[in-house]
Short mmCIF file of C-alpha atoms in Angstrom, two decimals:
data_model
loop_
_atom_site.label_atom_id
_atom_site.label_comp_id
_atom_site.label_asym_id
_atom_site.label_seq_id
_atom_site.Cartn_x
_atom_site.Cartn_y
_atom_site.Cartn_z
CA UNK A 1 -9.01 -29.35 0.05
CA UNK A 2 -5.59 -30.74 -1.29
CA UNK A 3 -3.54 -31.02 1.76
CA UNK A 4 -0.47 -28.40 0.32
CA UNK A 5 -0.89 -25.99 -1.20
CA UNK A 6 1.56 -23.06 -2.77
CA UNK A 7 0.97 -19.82 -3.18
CA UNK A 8 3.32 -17.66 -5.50
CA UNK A 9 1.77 -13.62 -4.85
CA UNK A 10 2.39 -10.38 -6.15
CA UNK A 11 2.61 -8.91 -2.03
CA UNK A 12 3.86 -9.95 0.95
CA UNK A 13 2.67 -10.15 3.87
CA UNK A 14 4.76 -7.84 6.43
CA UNK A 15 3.42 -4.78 5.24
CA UNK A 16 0.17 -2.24 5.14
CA UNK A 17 -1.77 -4.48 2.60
CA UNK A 18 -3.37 -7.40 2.90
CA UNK A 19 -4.50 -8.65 -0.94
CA UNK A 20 -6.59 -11.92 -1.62
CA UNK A 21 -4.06 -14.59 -1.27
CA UNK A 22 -2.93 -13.75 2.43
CA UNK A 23 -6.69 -13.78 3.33
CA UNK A 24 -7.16 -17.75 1.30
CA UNK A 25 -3.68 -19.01 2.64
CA UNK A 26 -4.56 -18.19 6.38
CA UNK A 27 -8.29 -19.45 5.70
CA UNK A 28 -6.95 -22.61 4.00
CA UNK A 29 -4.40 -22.75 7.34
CA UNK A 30 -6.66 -22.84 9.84
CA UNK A 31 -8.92 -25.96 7.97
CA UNK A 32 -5.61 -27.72 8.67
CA UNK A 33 -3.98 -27.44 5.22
CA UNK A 34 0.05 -26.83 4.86
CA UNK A 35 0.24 -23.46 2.96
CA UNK A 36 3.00 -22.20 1.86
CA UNK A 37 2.67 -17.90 0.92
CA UNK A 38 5.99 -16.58 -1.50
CA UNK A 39 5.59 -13.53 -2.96
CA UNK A 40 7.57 -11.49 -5.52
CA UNK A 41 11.44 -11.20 -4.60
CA UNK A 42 12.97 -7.79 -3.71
CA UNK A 43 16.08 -7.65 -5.20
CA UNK A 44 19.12 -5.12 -5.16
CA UNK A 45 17.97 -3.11 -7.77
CA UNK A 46 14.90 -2.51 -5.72
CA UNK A 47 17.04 -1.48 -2.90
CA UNK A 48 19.44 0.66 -4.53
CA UNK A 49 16.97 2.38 -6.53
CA UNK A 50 14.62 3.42 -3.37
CA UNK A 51 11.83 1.64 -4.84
CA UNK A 52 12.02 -0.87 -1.34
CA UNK A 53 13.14 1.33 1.41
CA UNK A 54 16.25 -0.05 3.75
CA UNK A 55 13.12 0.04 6.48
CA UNK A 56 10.38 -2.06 4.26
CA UNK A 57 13.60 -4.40 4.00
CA UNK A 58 15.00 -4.61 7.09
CA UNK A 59 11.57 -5.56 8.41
CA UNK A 60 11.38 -8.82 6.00
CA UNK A 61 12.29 -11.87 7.01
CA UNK A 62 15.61 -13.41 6.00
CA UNK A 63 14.14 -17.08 4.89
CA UNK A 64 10.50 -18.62 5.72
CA UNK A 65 8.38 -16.94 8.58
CA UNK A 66 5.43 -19.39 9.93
CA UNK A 67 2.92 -16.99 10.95
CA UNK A 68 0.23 -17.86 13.94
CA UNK A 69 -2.50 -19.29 11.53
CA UNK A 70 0.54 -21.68 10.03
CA UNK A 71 1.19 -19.94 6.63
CA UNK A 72 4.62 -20.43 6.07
CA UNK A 73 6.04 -16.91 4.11
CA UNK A 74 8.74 -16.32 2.08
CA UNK A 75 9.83 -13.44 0.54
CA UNK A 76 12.88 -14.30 -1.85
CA UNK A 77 15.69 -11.80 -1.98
CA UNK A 78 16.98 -11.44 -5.90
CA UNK A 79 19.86 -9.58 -7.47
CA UNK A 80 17.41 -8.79 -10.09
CA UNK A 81 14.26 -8.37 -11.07
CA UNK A 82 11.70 -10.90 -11.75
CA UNK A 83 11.35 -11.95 -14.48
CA UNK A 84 15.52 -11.61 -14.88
CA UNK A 85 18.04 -13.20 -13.57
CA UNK A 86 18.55 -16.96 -12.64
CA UNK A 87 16.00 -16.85 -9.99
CA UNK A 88 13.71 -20.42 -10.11
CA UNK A 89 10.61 -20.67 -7.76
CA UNK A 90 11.23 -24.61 -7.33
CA UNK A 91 14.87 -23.50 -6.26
CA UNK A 92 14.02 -20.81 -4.07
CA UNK A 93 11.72 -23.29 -2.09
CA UNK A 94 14.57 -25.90 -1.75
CA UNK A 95 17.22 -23.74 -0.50
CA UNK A 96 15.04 -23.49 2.04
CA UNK A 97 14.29 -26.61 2.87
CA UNK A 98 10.15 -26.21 1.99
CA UNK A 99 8.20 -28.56 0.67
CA UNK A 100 9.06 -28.78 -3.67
CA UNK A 101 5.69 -30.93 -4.33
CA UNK A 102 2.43 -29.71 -3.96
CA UNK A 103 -1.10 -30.78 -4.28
CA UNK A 104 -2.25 -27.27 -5.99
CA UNK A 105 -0.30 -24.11 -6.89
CA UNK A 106 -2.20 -20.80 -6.96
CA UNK A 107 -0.18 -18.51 -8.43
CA UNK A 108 -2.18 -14.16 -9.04
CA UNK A 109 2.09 -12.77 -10.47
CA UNK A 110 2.67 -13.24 -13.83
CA UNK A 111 6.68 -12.07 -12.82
CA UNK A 112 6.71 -15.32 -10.46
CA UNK A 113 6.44 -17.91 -14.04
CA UNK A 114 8.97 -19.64 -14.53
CA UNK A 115 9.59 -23.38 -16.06
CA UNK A 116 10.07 -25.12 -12.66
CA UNK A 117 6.12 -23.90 -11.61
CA UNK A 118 4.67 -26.63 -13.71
CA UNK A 119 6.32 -29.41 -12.47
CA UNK A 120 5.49 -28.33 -8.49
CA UNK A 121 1.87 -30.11 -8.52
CA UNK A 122 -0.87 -31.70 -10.36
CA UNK A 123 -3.10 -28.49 -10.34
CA UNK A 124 -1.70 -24.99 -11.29
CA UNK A 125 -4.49 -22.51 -10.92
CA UNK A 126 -4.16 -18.89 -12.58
CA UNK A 127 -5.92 -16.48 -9.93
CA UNK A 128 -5.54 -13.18 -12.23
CA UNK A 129 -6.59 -9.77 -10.12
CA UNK A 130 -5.53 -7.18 -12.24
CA UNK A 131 -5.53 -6.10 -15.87
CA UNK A 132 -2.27 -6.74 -18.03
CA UNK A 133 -2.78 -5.67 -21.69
CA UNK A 134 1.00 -5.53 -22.92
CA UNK A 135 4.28 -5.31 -21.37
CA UNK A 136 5.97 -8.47 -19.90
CA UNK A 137 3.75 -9.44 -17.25
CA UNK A 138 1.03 -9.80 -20.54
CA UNK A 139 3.14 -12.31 -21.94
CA UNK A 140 4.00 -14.10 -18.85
CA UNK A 141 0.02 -14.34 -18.58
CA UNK A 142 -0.50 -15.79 -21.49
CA UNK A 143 2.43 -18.57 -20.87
CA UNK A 144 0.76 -19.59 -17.39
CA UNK A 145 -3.00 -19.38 -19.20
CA UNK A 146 -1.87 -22.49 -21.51
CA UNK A 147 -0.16 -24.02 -18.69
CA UNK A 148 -2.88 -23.72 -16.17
CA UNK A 149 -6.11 -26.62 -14.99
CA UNK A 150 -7.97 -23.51 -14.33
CA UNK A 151 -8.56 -19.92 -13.78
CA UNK A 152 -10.12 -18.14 -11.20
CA UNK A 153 -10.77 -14.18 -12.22
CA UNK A 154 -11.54 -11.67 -9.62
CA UNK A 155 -13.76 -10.18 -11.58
CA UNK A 156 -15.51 -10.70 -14.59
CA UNK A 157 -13.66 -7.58 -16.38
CA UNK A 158 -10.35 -9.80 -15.64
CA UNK A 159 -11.68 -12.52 -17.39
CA UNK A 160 -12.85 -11.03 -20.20
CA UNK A 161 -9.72 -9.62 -20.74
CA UNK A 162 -8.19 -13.02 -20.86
CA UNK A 163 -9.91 -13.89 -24.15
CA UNK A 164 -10.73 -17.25 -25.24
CA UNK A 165 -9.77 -19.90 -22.50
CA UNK A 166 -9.83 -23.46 -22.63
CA UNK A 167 -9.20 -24.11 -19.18
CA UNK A 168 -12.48 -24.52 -16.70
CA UNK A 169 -13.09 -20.75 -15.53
CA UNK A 170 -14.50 -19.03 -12.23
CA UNK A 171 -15.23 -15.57 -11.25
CA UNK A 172 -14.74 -14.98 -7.30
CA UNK A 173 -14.93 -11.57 -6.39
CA UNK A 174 -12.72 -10.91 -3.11
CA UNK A 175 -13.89 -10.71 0.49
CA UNK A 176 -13.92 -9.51 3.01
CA UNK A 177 -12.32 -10.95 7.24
CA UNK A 178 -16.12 -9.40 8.77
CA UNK A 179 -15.47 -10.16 12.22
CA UNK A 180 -12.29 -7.78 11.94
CA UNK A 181 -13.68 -5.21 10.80
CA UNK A 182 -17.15 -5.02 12.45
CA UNK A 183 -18.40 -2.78 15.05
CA UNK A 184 -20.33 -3.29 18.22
CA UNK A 185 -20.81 0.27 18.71
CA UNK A 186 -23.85 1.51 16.96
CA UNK A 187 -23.34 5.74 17.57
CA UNK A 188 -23.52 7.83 14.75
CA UNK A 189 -20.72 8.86 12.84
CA UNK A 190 -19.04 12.21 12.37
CA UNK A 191 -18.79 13.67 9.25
CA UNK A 192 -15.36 11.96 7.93
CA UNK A 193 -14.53 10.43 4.65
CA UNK A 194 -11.68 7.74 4.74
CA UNK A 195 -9.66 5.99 1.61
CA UNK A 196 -6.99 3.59 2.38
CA UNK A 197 -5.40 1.68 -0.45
CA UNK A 198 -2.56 2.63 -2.93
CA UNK A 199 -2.11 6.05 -3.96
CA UNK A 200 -0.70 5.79 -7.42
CA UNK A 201 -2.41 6.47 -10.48
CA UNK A 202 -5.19 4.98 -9.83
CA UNK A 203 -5.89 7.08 -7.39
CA UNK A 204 -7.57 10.57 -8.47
CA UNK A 205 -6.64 13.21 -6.07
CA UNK A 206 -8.54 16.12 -8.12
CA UNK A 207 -11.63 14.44 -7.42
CA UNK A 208 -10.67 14.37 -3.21
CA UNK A 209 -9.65 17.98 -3.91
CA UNK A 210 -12.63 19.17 -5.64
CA UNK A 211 -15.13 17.07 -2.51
CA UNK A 212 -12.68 18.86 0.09
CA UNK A 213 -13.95 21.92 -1.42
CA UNK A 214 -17.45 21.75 -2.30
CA UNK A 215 -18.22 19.73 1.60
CA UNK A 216 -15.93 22.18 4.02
CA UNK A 217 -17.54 20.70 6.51
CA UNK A 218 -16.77 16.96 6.12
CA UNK A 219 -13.26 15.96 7.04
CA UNK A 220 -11.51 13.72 3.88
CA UNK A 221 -8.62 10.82 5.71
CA UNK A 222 -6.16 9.71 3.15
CA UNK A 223 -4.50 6.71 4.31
CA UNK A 224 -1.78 4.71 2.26
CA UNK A 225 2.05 4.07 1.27
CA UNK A 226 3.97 6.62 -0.68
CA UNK A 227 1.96 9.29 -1.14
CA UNK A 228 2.19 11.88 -3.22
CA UNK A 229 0.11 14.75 -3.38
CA UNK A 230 -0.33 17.87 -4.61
CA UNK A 231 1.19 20.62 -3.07
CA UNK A 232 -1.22 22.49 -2.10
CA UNK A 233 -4.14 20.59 -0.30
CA UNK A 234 -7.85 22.05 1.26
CA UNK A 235 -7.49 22.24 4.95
CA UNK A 236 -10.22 19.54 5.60
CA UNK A 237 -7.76 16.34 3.89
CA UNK A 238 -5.65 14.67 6.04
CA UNK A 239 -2.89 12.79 4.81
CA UNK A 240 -2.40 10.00 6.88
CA UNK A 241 0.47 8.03 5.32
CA UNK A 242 0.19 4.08 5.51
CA UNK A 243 -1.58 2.80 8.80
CA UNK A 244 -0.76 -0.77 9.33
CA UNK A 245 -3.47 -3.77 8.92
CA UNK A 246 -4.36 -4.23 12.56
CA UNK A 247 -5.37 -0.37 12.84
CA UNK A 248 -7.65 -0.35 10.01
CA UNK A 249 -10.83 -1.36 12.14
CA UNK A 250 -10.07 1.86 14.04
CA UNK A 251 -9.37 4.19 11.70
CA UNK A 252 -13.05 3.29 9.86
CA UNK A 253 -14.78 3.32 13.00
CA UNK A 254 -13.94 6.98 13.03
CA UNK A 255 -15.57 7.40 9.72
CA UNK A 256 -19.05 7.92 8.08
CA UNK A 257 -18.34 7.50 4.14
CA UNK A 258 -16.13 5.08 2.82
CA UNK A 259 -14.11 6.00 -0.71
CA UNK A 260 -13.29 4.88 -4.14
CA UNK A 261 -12.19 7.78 -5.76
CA UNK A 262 -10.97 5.86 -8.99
CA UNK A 263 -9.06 7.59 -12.10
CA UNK A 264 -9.31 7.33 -15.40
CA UNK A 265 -6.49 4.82 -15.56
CA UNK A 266 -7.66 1.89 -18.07
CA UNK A 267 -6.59 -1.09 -15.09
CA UNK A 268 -9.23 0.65 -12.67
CA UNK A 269 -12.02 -1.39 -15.00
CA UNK A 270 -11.19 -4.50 -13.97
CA UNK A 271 -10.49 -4.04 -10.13
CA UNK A 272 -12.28 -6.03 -7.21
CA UNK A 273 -11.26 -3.66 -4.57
CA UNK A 274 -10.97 -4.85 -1.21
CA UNK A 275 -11.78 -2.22 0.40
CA UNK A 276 -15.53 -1.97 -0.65
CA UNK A 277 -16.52 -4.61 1.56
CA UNK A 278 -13.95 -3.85 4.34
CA UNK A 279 -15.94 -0.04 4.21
CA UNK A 280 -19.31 -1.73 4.64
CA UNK A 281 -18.25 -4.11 7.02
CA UNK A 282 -17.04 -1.29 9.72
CA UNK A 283 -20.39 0.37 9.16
CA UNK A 284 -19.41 2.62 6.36
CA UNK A 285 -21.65 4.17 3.44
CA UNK A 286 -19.47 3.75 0.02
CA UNK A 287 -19.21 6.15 -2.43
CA UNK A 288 -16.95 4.77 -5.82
CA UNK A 289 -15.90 5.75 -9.22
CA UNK A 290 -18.05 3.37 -11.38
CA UNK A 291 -16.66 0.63 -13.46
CA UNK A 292 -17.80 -2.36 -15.26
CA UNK A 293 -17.19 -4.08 -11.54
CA UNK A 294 -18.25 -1.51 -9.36
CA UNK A 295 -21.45 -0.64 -9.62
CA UNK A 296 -24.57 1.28 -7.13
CA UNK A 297 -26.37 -0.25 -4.77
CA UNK A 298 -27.87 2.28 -2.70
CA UNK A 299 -30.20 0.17 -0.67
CA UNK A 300 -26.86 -1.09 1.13
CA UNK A 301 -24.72 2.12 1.48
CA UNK A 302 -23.63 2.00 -1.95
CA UNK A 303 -23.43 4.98 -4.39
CA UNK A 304 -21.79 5.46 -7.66
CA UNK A 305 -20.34 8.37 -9.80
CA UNK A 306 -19.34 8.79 -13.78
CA UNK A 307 -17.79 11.54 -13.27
CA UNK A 308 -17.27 15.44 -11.99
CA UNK A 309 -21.05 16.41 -13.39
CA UNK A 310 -22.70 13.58 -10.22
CA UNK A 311 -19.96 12.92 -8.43
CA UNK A 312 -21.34 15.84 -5.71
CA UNK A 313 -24.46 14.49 -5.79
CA UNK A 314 -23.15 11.22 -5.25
CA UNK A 315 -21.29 11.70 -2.07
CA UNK A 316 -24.07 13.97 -0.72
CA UNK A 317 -26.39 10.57 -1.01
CA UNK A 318 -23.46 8.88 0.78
CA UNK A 319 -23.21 11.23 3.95
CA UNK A 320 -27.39 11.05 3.78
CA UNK A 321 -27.48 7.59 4.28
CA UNK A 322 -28.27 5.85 7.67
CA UNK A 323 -24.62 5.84 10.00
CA UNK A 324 -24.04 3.16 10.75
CA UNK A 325 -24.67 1.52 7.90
CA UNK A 326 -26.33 -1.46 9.00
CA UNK A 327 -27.41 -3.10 5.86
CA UNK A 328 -23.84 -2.45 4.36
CA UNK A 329 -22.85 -4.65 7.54
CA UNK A 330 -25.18 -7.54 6.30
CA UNK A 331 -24.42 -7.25 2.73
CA UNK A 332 -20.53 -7.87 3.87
CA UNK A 333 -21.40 -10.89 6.10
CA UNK A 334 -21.98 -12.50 2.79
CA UNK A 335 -18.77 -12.20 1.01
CA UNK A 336 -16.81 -13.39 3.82
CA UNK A 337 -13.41 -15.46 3.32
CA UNK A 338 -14.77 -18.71 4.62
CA UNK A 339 -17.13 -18.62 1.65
CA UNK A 340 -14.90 -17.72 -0.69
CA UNK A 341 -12.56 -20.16 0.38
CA UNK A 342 -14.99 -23.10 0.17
CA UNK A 343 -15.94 -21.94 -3.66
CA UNK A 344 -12.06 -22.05 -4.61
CA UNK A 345 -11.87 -25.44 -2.75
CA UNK A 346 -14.79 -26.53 -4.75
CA UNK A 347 -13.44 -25.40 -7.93
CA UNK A 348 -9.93 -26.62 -7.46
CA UNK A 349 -11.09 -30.09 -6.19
CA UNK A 350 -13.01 -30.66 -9.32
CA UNK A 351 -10.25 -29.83 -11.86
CA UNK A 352 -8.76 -32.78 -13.68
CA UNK A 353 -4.82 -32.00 -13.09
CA UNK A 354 -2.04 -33.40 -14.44
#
């Protein structure tokens, strides 16, 4: 792989999630390339508006942080918001004193475009992981599309909703870090359903609600940042609040069913979630909301819902199936980040550049 590489991300690093780009910068690291990780400025409206907390921000670093695997971070503080304001990646890097050249930029926020991206290296790679049908961040997409050497879609959903492309396309589902989140204990689980992810609309707390009272006797974890639920919950859900990276393993250890209780919010079609292979990889059965990307496959812990007419049956399949769920453990060997690593290398390395 191209010996620097940039990475301009919609999250950092010092908090509860990990998304795709952490997981390829630290991968990328370790091989011995110089990665550098910024992600989308907080700014003082952020701040003053509650939307970052003075905690979140005190715990970000003032100016590049070089984590143990070598990823330089930075986490730009703004005025504004992206994309207003005078804020210029190529500047931001230079006040700094980072590198201003690279060998291939990878940029997954539309709000991090700007006119100095182009110029940073011969290869600009669009890595889009979410749907963005209008607003800003649609037209910011479609600016770094004609800019780009290629694309690489997290799921084929995302790049359909790209449209017509000339640029040399891939679709690379994201993985999973296996060894992290593997078990060598091979007990039985209790009857416990974990989520963690974000719990904003996308998340469809009737349908926890309605399993919390149909199962009594199954315990239902909620884990993630700002949540907000109703006000009056079943006895059996346990809102957990966010539980940092490193305690994941644990938490899903605890746990026999694994969950992707998505809404009927339109962006939910074209999500790789994370978390499906992080489930299976701690020994979880998975039971998900299905989408054009998410689909059943039972034989591996797997089972899908349409909606409130199966989605009882579904999660009764779920809690049926073999705990641990050893062939969910296999099927998440395969998608680790190594391999996805070495596709994107492969795909970058054969782009043309400018």
């Amino acid at each position: 792989m191209s010996d620097r590489i940039l990475f301009l991300s919609h999250t950092h690093a010092f908090g509860p999630f990990r998304v795709g780009s952490h997981h390829y910068a630290r991968t990328l690291a370790r091989s011995g390339a110089d990665v550098v990780h910024l992600s989308t400025p907080i700014s003082l409206a952020h701040r003053l508006t509650g939307r970052v907390s003075r905690t979140e921000s005190a715990a970000l670093p003032k100016g590049p942080y070089r984590d143990a695997d070598g990823v330089a971070h930075l986490v730009p503080r703004t005025t504004l918001p992206r994309p207003y304001g005078p804020f210029r990646v190529a500047r931001e890097l230079g006040r700094w004193g980072l590198a201003t050249t690279f060998d291939a930029v990878l940029i997954d926020q539309p709000l991090l475009w700007d006119a100095s991206v182009r110029p940073l290296a011969p290869r600009l790679v669009y890595r889009p992981t979410d749907l963005y049908p209008d607003g800003v961040k649609a037209g910011l997409q479609q600016r770094i599309i004609a800019a780009s050497d290629g694309i690489i879609a997290t799921s084929a959903e995302v790049l359909r909703a790209l449209g017509e492309v000339s640029a040399p396309a891939l679709m690379l589902p994201n993985g999973v870090d296996a060894a992290r989140f593997g078990d060598s204990g091979f007990a039985a689980r209790p009857d416990r359903a974990v989520y963690v992810g974000a719990l904003d609309g996308r998340f469809d707390w009737a349908r926890v609600i309605a399993w919390a009272r149909t199962h009594p006797h199954v315990t239902f974890a909620i884990a993630g940042p700002s949540a907000s639920p109703p006000a009056s919950l079943p006895s059996n859900v346990e809102v957990l609040g966010p539980v940092a990276y490193d305690a994941l393993p644990t938490l899903l250890h605890g746990a026999r069913v694994g969950l992707l209780p998505l809404s009927d919010d339109p962006l939910n079609a074209g999500r790789s979630p994370m978390k499906l292979y992080e489930y299976l990889a701690a020994g979880l059965a998975v039971v998900a909301r299905s989408t054009p990307v998410l689909g059943a496959d039972e034989a591996t812990g797997v089972f899908t819902y349409t909606g409130p007419a199966d989605a009882d049956a579904a999660l009764e399949r779920t809690l049926a199936h073999s705990s641990p769920n050893v062939a969910g453990v296999a099927r998440a060997a395969e998608e680790s980040w190594e391999a996805k690593t070495a596709a994107l290398v492969g795909f970058v390395e054969g782009l043309r550049g400018r």
